[in-house]
XYZ file of C-alpha atoms in Angstrom:
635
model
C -123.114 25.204 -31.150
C -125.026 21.643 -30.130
C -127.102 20.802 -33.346
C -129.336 17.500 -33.301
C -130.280 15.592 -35.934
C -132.465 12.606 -35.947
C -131.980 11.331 -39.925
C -128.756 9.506 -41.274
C -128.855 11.562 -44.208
C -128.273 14.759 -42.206
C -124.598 16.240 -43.427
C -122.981 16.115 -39.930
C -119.596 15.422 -41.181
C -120.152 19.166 -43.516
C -121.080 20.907 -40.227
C -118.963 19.450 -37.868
C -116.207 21.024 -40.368
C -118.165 24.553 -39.330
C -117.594 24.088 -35.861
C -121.182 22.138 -34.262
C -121.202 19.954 -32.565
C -123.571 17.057 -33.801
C -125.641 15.178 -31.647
C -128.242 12.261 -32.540
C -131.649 13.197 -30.668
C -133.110 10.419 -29.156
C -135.935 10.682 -26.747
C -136.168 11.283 -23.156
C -136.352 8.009 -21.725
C -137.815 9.300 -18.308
C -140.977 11.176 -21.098
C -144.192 9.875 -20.212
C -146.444 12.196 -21.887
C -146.627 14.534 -24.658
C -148.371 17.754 -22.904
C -146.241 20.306 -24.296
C -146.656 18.593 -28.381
C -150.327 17.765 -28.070
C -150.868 21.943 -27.455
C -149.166 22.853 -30.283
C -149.266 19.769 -32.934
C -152.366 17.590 -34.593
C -153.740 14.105 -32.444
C -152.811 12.344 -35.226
C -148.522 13.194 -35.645
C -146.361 10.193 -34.668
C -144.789 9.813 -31.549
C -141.471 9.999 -32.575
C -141.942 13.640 -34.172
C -144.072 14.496 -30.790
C -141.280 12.929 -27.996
C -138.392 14.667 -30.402
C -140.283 17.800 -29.710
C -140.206 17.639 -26.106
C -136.669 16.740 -26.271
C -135.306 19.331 -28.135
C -137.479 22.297 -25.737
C -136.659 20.626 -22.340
C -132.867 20.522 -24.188
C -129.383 23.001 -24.559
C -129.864 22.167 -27.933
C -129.275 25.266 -30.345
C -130.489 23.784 -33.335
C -132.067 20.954 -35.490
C -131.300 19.328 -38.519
C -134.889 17.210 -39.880
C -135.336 15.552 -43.354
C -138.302 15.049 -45.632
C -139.033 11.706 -45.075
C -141.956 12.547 -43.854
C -145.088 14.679 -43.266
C -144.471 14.765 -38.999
C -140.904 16.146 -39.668
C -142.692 18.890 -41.376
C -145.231 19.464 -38.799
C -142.356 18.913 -35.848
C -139.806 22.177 -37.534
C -143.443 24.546 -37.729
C -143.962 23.378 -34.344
C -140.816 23.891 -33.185
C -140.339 27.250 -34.750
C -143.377 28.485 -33.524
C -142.159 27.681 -29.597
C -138.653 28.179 -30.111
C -137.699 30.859 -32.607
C -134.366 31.348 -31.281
C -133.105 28.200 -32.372
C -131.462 26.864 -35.800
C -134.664 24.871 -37.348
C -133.998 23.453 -41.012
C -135.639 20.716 -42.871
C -133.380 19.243 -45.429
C -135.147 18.265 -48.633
C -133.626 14.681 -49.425
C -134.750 13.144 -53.092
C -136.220 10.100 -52.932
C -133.692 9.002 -56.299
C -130.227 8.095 -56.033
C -129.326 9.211 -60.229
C -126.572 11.911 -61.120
C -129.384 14.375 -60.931
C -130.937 13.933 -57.483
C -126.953 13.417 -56.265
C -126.934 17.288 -57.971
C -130.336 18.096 -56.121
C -129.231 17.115 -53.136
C -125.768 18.918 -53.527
C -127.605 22.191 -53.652
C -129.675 21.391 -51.042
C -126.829 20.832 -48.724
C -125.440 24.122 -49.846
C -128.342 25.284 -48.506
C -128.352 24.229 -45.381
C -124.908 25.137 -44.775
C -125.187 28.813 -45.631
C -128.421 29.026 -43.651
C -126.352 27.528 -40.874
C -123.264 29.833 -41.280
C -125.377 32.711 -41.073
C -127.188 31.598 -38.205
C -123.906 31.073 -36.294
C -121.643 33.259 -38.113
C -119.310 30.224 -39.152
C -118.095 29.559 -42.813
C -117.888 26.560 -44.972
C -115.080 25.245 -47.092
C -114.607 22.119 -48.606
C -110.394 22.000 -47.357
C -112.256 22.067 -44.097
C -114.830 19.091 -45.227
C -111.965 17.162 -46.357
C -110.222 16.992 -43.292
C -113.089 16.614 -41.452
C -113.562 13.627 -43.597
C -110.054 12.052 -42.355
C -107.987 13.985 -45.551
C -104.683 15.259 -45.457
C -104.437 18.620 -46.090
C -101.483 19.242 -48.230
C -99.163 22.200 -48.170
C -99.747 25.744 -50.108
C -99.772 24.488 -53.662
C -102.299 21.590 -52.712
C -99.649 19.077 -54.098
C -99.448 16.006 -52.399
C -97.947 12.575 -53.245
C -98.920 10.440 -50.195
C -100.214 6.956 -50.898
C -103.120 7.661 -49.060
C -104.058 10.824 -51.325
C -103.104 8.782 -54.467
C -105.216 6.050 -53.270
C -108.107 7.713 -52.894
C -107.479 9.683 -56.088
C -107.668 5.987 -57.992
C -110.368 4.841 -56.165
C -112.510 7.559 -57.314
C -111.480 7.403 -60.624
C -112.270 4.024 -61.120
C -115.493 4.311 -59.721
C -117.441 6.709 -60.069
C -120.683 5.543 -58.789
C -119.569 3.368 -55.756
C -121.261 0.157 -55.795
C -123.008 -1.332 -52.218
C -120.424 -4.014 -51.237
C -120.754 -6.721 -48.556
C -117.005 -8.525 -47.951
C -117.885 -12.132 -47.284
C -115.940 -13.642 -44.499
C -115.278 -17.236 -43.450
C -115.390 -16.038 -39.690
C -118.841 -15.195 -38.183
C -117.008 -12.596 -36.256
C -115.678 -10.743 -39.144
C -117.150 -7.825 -39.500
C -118.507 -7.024 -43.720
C -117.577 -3.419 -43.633
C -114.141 -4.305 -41.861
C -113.017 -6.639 -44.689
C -109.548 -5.576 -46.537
C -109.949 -8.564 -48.695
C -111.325 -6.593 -52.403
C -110.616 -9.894 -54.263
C -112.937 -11.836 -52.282
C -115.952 -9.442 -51.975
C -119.195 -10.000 -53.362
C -120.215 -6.687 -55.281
C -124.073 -5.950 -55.168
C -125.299 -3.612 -57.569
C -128.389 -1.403 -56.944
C -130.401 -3.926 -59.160
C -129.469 -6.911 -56.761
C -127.264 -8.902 -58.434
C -124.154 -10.170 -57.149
C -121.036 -10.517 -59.806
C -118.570 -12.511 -58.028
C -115.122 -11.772 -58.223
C -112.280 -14.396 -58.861
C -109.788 -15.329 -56.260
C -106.557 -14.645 -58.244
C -107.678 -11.434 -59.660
C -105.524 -8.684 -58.292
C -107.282 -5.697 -56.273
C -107.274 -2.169 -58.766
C -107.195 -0.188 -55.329
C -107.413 -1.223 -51.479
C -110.831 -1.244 -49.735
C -111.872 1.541 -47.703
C -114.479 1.325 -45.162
C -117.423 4.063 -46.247
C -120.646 4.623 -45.701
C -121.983 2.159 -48.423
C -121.410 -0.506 -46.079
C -123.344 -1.045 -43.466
C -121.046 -2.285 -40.025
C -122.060 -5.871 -39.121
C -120.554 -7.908 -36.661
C -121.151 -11.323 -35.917
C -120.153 -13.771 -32.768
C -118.866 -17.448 -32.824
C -119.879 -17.616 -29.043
C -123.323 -15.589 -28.430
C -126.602 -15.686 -29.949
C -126.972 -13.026 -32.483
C -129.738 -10.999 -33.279
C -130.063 -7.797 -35.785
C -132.036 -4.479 -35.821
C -133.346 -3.402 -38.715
C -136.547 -0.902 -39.340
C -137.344 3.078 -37.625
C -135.242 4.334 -34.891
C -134.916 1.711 -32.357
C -133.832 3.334 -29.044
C -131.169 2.774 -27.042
C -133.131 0.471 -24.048
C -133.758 -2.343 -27.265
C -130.046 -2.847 -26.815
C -129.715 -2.859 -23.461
C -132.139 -5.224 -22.770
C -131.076 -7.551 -25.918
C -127.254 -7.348 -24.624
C -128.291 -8.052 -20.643
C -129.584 -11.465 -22.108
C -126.349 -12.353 -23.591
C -127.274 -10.979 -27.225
C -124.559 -10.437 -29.978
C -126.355 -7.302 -31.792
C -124.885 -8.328 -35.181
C -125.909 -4.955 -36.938
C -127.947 -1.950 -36.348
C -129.943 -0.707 -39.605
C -132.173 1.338 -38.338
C -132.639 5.725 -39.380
C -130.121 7.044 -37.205
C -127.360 4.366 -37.149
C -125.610 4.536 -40.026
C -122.094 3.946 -39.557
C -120.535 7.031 -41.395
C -116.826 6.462 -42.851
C -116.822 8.434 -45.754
C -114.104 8.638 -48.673
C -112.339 12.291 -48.525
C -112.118 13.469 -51.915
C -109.106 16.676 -52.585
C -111.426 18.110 -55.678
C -115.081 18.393 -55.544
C -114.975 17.359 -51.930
C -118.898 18.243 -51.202
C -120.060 16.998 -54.326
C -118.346 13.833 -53.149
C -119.697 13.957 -50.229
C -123.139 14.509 -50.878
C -122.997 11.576 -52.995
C -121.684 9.156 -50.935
C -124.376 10.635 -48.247
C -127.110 10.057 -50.317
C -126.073 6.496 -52.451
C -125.441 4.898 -48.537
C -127.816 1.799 -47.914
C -131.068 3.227 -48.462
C -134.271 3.565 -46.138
C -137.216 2.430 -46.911
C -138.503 5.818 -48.250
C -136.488 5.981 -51.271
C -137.292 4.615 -54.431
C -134.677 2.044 -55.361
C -134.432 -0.239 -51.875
C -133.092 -2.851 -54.008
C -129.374 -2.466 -51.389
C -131.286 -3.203 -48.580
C -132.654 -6.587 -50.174
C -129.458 -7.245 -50.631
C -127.998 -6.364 -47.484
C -130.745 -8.925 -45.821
C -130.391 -11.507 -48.527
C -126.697 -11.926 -47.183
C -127.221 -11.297 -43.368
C -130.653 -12.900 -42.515
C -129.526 -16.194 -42.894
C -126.420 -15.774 -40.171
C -128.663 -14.235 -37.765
C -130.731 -16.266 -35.559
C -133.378 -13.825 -35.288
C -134.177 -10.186 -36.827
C -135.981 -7.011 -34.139
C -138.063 -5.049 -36.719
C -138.989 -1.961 -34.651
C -141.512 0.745 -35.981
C -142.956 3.869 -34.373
C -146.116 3.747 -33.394
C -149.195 4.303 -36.134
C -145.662 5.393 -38.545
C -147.064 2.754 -41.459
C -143.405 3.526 -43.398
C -142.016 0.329 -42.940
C -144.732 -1.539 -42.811
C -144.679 -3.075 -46.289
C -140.803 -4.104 -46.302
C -141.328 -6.007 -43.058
C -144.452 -7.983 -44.225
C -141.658 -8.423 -47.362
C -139.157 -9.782 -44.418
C -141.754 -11.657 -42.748
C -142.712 -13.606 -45.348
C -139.534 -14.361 -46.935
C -136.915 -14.100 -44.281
C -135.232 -17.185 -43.225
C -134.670 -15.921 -39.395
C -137.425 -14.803 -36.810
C -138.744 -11.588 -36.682
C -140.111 -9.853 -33.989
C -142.303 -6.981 -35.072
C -142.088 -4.633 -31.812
C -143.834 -1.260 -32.024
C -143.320 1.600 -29.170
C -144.456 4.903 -28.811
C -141.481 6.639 -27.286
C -142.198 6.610 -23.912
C -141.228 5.212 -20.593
C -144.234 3.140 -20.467
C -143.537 1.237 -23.521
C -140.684 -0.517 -21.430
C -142.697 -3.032 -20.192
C -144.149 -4.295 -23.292
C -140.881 -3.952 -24.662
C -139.254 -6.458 -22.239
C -142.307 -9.103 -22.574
C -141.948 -9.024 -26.144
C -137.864 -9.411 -26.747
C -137.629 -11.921 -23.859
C -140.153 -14.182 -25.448
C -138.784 -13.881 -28.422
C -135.482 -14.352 -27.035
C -136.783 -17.538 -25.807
C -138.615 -18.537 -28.832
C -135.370 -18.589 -30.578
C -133.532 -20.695 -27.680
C -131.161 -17.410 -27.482
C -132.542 -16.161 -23.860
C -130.019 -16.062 -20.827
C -133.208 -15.411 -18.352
C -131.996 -13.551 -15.198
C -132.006 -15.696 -12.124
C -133.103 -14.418 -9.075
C -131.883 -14.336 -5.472
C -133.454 -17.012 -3.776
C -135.074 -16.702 -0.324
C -135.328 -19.630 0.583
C -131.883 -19.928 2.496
C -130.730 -23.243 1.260
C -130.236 -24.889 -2.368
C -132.381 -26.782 -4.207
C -132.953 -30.307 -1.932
C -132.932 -33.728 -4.107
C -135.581 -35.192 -2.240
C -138.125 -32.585 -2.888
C -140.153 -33.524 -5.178
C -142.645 -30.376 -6.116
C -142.715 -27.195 -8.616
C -144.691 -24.240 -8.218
C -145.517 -22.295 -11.275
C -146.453 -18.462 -10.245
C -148.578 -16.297 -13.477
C -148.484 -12.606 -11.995
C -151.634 -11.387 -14.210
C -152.582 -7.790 -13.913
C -155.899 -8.835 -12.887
C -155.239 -12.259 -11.275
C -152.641 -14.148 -9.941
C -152.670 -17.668 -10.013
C -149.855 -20.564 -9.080
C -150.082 -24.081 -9.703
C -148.050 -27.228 -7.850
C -147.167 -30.401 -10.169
C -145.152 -33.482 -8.607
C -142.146 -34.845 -10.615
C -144.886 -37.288 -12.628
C -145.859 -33.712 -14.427
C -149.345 -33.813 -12.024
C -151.076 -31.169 -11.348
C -151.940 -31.521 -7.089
C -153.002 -28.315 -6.698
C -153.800 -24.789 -8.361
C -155.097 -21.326 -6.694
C -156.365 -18.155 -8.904
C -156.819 -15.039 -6.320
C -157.334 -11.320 -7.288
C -153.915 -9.714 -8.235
C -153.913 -6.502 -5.510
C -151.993 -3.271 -5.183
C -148.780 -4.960 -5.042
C -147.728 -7.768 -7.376
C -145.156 -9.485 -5.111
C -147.734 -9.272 -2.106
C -150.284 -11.372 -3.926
C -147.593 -13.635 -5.326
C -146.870 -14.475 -1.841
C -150.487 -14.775 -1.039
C -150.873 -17.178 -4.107
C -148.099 -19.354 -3.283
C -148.693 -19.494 0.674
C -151.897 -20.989 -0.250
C -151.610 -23.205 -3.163
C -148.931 -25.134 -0.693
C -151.447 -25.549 1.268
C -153.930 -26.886 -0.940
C -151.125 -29.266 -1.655
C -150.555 -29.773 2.110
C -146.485 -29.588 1.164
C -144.440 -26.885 2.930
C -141.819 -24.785 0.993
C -138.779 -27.142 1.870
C -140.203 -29.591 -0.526
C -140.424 -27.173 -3.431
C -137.630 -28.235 -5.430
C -138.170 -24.930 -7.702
C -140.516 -22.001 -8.486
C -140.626 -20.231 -11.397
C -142.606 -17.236 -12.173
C -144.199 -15.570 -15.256
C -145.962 -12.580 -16.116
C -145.909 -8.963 -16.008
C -145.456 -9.086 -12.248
C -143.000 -11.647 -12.605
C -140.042 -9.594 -12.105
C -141.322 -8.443 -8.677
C -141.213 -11.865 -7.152
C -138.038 -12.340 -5.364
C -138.579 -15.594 -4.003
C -138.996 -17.068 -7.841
C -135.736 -19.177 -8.838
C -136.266 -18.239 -12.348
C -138.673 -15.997 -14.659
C -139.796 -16.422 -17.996
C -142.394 -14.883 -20.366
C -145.767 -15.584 -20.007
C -145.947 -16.290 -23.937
C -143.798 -19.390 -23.361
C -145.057 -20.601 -20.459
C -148.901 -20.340 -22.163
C -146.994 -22.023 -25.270
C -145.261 -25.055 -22.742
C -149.218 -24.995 -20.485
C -151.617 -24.965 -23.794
C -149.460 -28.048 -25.312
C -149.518 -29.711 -21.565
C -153.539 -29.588 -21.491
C -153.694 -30.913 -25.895
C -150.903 -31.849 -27.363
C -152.631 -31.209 -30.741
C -153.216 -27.566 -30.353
C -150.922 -24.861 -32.727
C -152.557 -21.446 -32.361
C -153.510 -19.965 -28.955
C -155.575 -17.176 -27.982
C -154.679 -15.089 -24.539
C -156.960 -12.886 -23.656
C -155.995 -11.581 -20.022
C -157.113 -8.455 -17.518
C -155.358 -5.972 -19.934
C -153.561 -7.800 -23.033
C -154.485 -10.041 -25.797
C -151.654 -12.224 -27.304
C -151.960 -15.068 -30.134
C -149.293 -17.619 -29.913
C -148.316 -19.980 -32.549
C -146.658 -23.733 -31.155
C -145.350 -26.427 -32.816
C -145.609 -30.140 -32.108
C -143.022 -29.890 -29.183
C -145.174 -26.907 -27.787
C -142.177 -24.468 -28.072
C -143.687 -21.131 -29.455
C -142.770 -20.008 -33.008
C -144.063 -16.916 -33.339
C -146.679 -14.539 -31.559
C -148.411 -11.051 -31.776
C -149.540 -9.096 -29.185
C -151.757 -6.232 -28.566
C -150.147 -2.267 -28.053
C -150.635 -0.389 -24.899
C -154.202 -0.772 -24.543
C -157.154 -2.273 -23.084
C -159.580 -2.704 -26.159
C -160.321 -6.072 -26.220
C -159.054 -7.469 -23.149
C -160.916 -7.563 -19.678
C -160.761 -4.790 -18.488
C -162.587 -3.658 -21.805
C -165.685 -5.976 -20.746
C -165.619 -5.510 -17.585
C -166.433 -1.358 -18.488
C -169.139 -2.373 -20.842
C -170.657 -4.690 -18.408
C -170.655 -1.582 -15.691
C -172.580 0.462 -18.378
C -175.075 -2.390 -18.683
C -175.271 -2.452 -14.925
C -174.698 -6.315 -14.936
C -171.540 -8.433 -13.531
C -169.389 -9.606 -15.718
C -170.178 -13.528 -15.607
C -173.664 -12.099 -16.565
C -172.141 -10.419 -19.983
C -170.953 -13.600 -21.708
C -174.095 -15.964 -21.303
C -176.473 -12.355 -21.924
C -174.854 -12.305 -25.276
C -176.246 -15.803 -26.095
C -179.646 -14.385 -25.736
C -179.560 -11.925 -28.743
C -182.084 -11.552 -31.287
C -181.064 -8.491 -33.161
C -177.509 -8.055 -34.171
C -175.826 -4.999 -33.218
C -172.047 -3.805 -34.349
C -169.698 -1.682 -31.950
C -167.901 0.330 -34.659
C -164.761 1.352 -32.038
C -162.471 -0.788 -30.034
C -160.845 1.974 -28.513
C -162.207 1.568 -24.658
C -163.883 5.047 -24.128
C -165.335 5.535 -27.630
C -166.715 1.578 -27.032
C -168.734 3.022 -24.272
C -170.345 6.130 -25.551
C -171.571 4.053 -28.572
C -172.791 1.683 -26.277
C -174.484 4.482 -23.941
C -175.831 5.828 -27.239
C -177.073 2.405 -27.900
C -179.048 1.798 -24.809
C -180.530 5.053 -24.914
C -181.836 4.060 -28.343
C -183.781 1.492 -26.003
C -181.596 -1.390 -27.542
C -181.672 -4.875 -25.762
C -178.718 -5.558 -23.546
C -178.335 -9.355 -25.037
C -177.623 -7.305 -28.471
C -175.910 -4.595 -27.202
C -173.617 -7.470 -25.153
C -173.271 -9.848 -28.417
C -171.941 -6.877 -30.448
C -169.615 -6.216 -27.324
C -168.267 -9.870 -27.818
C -168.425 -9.523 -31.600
C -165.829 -6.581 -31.220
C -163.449 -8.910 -28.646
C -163.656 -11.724 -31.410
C -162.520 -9.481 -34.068
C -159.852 -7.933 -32.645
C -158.531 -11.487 -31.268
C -159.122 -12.479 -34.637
C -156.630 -10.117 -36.482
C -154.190 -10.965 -33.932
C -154.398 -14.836 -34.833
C -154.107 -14.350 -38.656
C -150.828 -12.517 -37.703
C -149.438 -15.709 -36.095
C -150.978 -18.295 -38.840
C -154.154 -19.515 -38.591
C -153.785 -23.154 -37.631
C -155.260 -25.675 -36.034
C -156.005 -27.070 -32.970
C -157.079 -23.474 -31.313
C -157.130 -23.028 -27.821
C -158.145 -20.020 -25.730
C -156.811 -19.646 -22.347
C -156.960 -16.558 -19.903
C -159.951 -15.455 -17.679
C -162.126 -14.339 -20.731
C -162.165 -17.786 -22.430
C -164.805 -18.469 -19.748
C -167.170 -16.047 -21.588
C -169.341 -17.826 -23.819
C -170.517 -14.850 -26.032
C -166.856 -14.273 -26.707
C -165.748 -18.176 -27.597
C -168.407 -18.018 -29.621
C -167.975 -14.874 -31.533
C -164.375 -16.012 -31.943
C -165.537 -19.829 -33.104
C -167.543 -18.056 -35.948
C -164.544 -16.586 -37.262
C -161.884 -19.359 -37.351
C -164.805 -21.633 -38.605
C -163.837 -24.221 -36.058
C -164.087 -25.109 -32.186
C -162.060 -23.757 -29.494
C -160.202 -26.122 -27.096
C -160.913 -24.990 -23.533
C -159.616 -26.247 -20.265
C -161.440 -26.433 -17.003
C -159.373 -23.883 -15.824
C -158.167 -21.529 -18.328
C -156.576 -18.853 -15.950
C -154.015 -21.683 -15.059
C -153.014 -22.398 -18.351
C -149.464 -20.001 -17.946
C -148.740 -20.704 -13.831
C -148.712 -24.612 -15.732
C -146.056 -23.804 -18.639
C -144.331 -22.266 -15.594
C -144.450 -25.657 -13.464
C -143.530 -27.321 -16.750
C -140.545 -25.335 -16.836
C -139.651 -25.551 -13.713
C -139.627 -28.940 -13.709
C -137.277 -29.262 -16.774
C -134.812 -27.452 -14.709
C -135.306 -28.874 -11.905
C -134.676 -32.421 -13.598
């Protein structure tokens, strides 16, 4: 029988011993919609619980194993046993305590689960089975065994009782805490989070054995490295963190525990449901005082920290606004809804931060121009493939600027990137021999070929913003379809950002809809909005709601100056939360195509309380960090 499971406090270990086979469920990376959840399950249920229910229908699962950890579990098993009766569908009450009585609680409850499962597929439990399922010996008829293994274990139990969280400290960065044989030399955290140290000479009672109170870390001498930590990261996070050379020093998130549990000869599932439920807590239960030890020890090795949530899930929100303000290492908040789509966000956002933290091995690309770089070129071209515009900029070796082009970004990214650059060399009246290296940025910028390089379009609007004032330290983005705040420091190298999720609210595209429902152009919304008398509030951001208010609002005979301020109004506030995400400090600057509307800049000004830097071009601000950069390397 294939069971799933999507919880590390699932008992896989118990029904392995029954004969399933376990198998973590982790969404369909190909899923691009929810059709079959959305007929069957409320708007508001999180992705996660919507994509696991596609995955387990379109499946040869024969079961699942859920927890309680949280309402869309709940709603995901009636779902599921509504459209799939045939299959095994429990919900495993977990306590939210770790004390001798929730241990008991959750004994039974496992009890539970594996009669309902025996019956289901006529398989029986018993705990000789457990135990060697759990790496035991099994000992002949009389159950008498001598072997220092069993004896061992026997003392180790016996001499504690309640196993204490443990974290082996190592001299080696590459030595992994949960690997450690060295008892005399480990730091022992209690659930309160205070370490007792313990002295060098004093002899070990019994020899360390690798369970799952310690969470696996692993940590490289050579290669940047960077931890996960938060709600069921998927596998493409990895992938795309180790193709840029990343070390992934641990994995914390709900489904990764790394399960070596003690087998114990008498009271093997009482054991075992113990250890299952005392293992580094998540950030449901009640005492989380492990895990603040856990990132006490590891956060300052690491040289940065991926917190990943689901999607509107708001259960980890408060431990990583803990992390963010206290953590020594970067953190990258990065929040996906389970889908294919989210890939592309995903990669913007862990490359830049990648880069932020100098840890980024950024792909190089084949080069078309059939010869090496020449020395005596002396020219850079910086590409910005924008989902609305493209634009490209040439600078000479004395950082320049000669020429610049910002053309309409058509059906096919790499088409108008070779538009854009065939014509900003000849605004610069240079031919491509003499461009010593071209570097491209955004979204698109993975579907120029002829680039040398790419990089993010956070740092290169982080390396262009500091180019154009020196003095600025927060900068506002607002593009064709993405808002991003960016904080600098004095060297303009980019120390932390936010970005918005996989939508248009607040971004061009979101104006230029209002403007069609006001049946003006959009260079006509900005300076309309400076013409208000009456002020006027959009209550939604969400694009299509945005647009039946504002229908509603001009057939309430409203002016369209008001109706456009409270459009801009909206913008500013939503750019607004972003900023106080990255630290509101100044200079500010505001770069993309809708810092040239002036009902927006100035909604925004009224906010921060201060002026906003703007450059004559504002669209060119990224194609210049990518000249910048391509200059650096070229030098």
């Amino acid at each position: 029988m294939r069971v799933g499971y999507v919880c590390k406090y699932a008992p896989i270990e118990a029904l392995e011993a029954m004969g399933a086979h376990m198998e973590r469920i982790e969404p369909d990376e190909s899923l691009v919609s929810f059709d079959a959840a959305e007929s069957c399950m409320h708007a508001n249920v999180c992705s996660f619980a919507k994509a696991t229910f596609e995955t387990v229908l379109s499946g040869n699962l024969d079961g699942i194993v859920l927890t309680t950890c949280c309402d869309s579990m709940r709603r995901l098993a009636d779902a599921l046993r509504a459209q799939a009766p045939d299959l095994f569908i429990h919900v495993l009450d977990v306590p939210r305590d770790t004390g001798e009585a929730a241990c008991a609680l959750f004994e039974r409850n496992v009890r539970k689960l594996l009669s309902a499962y025996g019956e289901f597929a006529n398989a029986t439990f018993s705990e000789e089975k457990l135990f060697a399922q759990l790496g035991g010996t099994l000992c002949p008829a009389e159950g008498n065994c001598d072997s220092p293994l069993e004896l061992d274990l026997a003392r180790l139990h016996s001499e504690a009782a309640q196993p204490s969280f443990r974290l082996a400290k190592s001299s080696s960065v590459s030595q992994s805490f949960a690997n450690s044989n060295q008892a005399a030399d480990s730091a022992a955290w209690s659930e309160g989070c205070e370490a007792s140290e313990r002295s060098a000479t004093a002899p070990a009672a019994a020899p360390q054995v690798d369970n799952a109170l310690q969470p696996q870390t692993h940590f490289s001498p050579t290669m940047p490295n960077v931890g996960i930590a938060g709600a069921r990261a998927n596998a493409e996070i990895k992938r795309i963190l180790e193709a840029h050379g990343v070390n992934i020093a641990f994995d914390i998130t709900c489904t990764n525990a790394i399960r070596r549990f003690v087998p114990r000869k008498t009271d093997t599932l009482a054991q075992y449901a113990h250890d299952v439920l005392t293992q580094l807590p998540c950030a449901r239960m009640r005492n989380i005082s492990p895990r603040k030890a856990f990132f006490d020890q590891v956060l300052p090795q690491v040289d940065g920290l991926v917190y990943h949530a689901v999607q509107f899930c708001d259960m980890y929100s408060y431990e990583y606004s803990d992390l963010k303000r206290t953590s020594p290492a970067p953190i990258l908040a990065l929040e996906t809804d389970c889908t294919a789509q989210s890939r592309g966000q995903m990669l913007t956002r862990l490359e830049a931060f990648l880069e932020s933290i100098g840890a980024s091995r950024t792909e190089h690309l084949a080069s078309q121009k059939g010869s090496p770089m020449s020395t005596a070129a002396t020219f850079v071209v910086g590409l910005d493939s924008g989902s609305t515009s493209t634009n490209a900029v040439v600078m000479n070796e004395a950082r320049k600027i000669v020429a610049s082009v910002v053309i309409r970004t058509g059906a096919k990214a790499g088409a108008s990137a070779e538009r854009a650059y065939s014509e900003v060399l000849e605004r610069a009246g240079i031919t491509p021999d003499q461009v010593v290296c071209t570097i491209a940025t955004g979204y698109g910028r993975v579907s120029i070929p002829f680039a040398d390089e790419n990089v993010t379009e956070i740092s290169c609007h982080g390396r262009g913003a500091h180019y154009f004032n020196p003095d600025v330290r927060t900068i506002l983005d607002i593009g064709g379809q993405d808002s991003k705040a960016i904080h600098v420091n004095a060297a303009g190298e980019v120390t932390d950002f936010a970005m918005n999720d996989k939508c248009a609210a607040g971004t061009g595209r979101f104006l230029e809809m209002i403007a069609r429902s006001l049946e003006i152009s959009l260079d006509e919304l900005g300076p309309a909005a400076l013409e208000s008398k009456k002020r006027l509030e959009i209550a939604s951001m969400c694009s299509v709601f945005a647009e039946s208010e504002v229908i509603s609002l001009i057939a309430n005979n409203e002016e369209k100056p008001d109706i456009a301020a409270g459009v801009c109004r909206a913008v500013a506030g939503k750019a607004y939360s972003l900023m106080r995400r990255v630290g509101l400090e100044g200079a500010y600057m505001m770069t993309g195509g809708v810092a040239q509307n002036p009902g927006v800049v100035r909604a925004v000004e009224e906010l921060i309380g201060e002026k906003l830097f703007i450059c004559e071009d504002p669209e060119i601000v990224g194609a210049t960090g990518a000249a910048l950069l391509a200059l650096e390397k070229s030098e």
